[in-house]
XYZ file of N, CA, C and O in Angstrom:
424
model
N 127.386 70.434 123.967
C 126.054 70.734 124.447
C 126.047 72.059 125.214
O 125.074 72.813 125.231
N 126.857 72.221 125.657
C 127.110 73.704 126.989
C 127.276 74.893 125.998
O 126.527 75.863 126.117
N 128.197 74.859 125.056
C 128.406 76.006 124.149
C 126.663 76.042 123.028
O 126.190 77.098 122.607
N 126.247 75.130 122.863
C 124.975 75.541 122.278
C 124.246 76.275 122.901
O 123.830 77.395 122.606
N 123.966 75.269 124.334
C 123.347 76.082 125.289
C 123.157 77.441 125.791
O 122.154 78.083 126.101
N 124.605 77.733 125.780
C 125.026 79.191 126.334
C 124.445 80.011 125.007
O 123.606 80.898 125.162
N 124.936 79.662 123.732
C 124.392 80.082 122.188
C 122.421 80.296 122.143
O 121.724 81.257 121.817
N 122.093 78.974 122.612
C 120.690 79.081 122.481
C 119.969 80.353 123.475
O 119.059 81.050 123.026
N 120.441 80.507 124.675
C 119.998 81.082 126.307
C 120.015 82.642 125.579
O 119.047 83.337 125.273
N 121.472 82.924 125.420
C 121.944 83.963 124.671
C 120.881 85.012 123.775
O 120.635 86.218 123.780
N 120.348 83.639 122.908
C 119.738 83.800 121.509
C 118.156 84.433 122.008
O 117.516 85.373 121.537
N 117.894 83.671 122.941
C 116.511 83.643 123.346
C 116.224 84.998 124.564
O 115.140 85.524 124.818
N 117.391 85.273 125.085
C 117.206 86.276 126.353
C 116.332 87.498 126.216
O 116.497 88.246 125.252
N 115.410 87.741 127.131
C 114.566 88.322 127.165
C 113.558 88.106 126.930
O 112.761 89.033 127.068
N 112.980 86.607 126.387
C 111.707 85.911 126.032
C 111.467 85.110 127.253
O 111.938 84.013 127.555
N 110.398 86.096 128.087
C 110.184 85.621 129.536
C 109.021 84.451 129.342
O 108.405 84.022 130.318
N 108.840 84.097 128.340
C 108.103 82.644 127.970
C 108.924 81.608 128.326
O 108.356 80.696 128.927
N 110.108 81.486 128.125
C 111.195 80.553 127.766
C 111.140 79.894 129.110
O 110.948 80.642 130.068
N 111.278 78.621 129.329
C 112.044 77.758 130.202
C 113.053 76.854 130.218
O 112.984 75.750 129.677
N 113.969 77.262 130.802
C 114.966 75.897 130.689
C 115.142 75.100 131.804
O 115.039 75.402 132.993
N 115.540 73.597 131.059
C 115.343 72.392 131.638
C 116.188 71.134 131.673
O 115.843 70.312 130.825
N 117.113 70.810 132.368
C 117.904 69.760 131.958
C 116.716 68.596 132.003
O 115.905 68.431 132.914
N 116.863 67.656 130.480
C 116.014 66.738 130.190
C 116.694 66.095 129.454
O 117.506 66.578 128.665
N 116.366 64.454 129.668
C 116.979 63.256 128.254
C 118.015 63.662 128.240
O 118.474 63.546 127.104
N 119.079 64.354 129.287
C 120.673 64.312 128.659
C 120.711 65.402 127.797
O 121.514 65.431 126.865
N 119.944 66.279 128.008
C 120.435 67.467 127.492
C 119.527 68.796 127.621
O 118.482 68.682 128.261
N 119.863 70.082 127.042
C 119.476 71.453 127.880
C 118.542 71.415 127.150
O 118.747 71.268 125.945
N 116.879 71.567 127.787
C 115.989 71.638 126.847
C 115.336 73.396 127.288
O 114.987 73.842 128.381
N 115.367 73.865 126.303
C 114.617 75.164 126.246
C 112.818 74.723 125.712
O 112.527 73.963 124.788
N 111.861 75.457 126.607
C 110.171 74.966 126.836
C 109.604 76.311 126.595
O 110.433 77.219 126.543
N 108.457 76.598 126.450
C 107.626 77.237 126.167
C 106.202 77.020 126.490
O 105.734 76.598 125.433
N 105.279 77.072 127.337
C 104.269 76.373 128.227
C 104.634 75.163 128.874
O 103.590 74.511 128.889
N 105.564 74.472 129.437
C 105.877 73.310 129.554
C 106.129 72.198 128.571
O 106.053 70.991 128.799
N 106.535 72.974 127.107
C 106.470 71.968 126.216
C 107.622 72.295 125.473
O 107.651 73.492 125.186
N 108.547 71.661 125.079
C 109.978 71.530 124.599
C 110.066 72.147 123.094
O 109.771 71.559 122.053
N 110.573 73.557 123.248
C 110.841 74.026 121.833
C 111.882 73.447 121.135
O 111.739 72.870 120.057
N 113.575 73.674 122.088
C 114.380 72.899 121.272
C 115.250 72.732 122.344
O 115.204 73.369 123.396
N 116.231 71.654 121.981
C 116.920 71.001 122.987
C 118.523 71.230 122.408
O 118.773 71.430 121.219
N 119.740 71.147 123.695
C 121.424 71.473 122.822
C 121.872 70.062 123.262
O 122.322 69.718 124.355
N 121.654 69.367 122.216
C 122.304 67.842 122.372
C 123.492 67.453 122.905
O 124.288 68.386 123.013
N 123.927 66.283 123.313
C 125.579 66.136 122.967
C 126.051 65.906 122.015
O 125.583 65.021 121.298
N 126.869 66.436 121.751
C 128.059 66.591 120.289
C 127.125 67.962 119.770
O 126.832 67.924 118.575
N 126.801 68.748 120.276
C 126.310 69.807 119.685
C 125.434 70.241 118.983
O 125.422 71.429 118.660
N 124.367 69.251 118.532
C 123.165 69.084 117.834
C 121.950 69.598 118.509
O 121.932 69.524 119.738
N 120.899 70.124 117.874
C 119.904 70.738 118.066
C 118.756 69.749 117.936
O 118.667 68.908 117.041
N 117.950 69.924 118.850
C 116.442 68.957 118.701
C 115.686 70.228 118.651
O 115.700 71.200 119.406
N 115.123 70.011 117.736
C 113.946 71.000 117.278
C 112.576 70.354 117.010
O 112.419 69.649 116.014
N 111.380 70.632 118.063
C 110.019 70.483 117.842
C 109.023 71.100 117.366
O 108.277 71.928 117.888
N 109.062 70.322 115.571
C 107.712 71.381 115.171
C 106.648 70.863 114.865
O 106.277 69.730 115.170
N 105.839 71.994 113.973
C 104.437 70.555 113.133
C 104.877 69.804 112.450
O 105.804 69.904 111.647
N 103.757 68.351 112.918
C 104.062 67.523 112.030
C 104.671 67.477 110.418
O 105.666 67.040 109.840
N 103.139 68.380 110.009
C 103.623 68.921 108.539
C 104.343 69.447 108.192
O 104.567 69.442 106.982
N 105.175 70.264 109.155
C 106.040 71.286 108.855
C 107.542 70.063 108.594
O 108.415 69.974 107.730
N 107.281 69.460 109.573
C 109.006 69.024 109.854
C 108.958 67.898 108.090
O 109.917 67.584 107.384
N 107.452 67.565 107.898
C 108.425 66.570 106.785
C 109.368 67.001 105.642
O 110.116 66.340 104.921
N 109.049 68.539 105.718
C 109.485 69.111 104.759
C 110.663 69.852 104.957
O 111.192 70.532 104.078
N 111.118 69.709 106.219
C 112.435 70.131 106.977
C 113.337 69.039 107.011
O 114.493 69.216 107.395
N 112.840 67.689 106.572
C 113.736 66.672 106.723
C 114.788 66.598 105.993
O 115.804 65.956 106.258
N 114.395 67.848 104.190
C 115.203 67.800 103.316
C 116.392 68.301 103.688
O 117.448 67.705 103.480
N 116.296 69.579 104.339
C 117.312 70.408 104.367
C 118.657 69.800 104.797
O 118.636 68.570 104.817
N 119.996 70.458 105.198
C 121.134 69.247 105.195
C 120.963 69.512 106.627
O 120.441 70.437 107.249
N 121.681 68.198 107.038
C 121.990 67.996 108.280
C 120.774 67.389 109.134
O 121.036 67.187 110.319
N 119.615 67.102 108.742
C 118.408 67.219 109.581
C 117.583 65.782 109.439
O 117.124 65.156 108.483
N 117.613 65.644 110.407
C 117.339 64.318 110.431
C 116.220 64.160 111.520
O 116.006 65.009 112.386
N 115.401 62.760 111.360
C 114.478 62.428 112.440
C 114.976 61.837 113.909
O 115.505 60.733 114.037
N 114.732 62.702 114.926
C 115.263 62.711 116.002
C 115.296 61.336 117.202
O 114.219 60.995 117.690
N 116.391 60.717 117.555
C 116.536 59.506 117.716
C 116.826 59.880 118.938
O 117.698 60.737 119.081
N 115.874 59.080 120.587
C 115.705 59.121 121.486
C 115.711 57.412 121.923
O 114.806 56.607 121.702
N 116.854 57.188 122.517
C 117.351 56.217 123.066
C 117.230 54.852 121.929
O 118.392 54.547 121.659
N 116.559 54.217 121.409
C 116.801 53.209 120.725
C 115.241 53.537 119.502
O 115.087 52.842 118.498
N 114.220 54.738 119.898
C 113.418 55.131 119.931
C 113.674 56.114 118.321
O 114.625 56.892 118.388
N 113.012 56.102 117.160
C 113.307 57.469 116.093
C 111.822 57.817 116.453
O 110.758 57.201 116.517
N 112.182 58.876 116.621
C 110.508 59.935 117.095
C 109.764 60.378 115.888
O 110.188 60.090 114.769
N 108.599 61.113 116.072
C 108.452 61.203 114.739
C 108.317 62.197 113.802
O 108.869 63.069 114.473
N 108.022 62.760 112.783
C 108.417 63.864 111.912
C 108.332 65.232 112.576
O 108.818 66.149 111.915
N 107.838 65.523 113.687
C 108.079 66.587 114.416
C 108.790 67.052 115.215
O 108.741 68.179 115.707
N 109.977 65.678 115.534
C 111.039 65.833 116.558
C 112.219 65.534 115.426
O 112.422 64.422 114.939
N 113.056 66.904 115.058
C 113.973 66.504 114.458
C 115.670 66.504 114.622
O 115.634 66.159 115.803
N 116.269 66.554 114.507
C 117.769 66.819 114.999
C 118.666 66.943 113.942
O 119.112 66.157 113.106
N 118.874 68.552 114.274
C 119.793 69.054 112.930
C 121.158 69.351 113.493
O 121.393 70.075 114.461
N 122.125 68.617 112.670
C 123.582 68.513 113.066
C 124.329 69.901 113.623
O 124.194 70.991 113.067
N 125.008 69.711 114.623
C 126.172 70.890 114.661
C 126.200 71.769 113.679
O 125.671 72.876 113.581
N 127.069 70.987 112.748
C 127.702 72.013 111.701
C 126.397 72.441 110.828
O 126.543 72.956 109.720
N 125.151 72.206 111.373
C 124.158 72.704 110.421
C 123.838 74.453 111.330
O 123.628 75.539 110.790
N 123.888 74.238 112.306
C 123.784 75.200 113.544
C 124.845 75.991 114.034
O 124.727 76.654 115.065
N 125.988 75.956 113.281
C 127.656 76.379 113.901
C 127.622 77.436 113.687
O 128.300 77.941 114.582
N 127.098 78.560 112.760
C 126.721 79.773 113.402
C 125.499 80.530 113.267
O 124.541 80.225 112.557
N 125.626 81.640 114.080
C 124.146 82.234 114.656
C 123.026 82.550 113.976
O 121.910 82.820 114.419
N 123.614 82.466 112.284
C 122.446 83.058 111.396
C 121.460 81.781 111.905
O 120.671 81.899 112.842
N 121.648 80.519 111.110
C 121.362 79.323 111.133
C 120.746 78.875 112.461
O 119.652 78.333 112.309
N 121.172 78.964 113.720
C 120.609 78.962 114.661
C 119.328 79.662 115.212
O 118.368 79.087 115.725
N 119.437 80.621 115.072
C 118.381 81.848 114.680
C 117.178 81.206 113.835
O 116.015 81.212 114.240
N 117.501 80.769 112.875
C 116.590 80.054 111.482
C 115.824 78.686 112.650
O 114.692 78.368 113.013
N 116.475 78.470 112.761
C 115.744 76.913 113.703
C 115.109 77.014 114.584
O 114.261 76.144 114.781
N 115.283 78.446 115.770
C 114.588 79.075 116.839
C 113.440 79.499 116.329
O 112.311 79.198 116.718
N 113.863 80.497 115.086
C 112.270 80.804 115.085
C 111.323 79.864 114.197
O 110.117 79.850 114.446
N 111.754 79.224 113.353
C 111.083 78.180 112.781
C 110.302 77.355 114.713
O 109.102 77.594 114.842
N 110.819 76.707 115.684
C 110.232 76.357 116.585
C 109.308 76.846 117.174
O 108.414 76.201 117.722
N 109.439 78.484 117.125
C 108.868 79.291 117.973
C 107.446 79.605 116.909
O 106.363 79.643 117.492
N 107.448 79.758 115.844
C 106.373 79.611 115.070
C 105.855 78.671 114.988
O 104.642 78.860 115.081
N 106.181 77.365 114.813
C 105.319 76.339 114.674
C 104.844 76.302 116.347
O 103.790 75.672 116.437
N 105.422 76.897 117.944
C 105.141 76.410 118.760
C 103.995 77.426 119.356
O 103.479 77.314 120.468
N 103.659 78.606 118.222
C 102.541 79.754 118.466
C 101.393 78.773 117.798
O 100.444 78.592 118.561
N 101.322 78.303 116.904
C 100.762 77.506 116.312
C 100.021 76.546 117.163
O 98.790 76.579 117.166
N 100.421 76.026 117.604
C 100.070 74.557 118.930
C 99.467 75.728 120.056
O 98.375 75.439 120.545
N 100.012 76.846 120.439
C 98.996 77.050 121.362
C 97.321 77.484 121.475
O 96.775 77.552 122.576
């Protein structure tokens, strides 16, 4: 979770929108008070987008519907594995995919 973190902070620096937040057990990066994406434990990414958007993100590998305590959230909260995120291109891809769908919502 710490090495994403440091990866995500990194990724994002200089976007004086950004907030970070320890939340649910893990580093959540916000954007109006509302959770763009989160660095899980075991290294996984929670990514919040549109509804519509995410069903169609469910395909891709690694990405799955995001499971909050005994809780699966729903097609807009998703969680794409480590090794889907292990390096920066890919990470990059998921940031701004959030950050667009999260211009969207405002």
């Amino acid at each position: 979770m710490t090495e994403l973190a440091d990866r995500i902070r990194a990724l994002l620096e200089g976007d004086l929108a950004i907030e970070e937040r320890r939340m649910f057990g893990s580093r959540a990066f916000l954007v109006d008070g509302k959770i763009l994406v989160g660095a899980r434990r075991g290294g996984s990414l929670l990514v919040r987008v549109e509804i519509e958007h995410g069903a169609g993100l469910l395909g891709r590998p690694g990405v799955t519907h995001a499971v909050m305590g005994a809780r699966t959230m729903s097609a807009n909260w998703l969680d794409v594995a480590a090794e889907a995120v292990a390096d920066d291109e890919r990470l990059i891809f998921w940031l701004d995919v959030a950050r667009e769908d999260a211009a969207g919502r405002s």
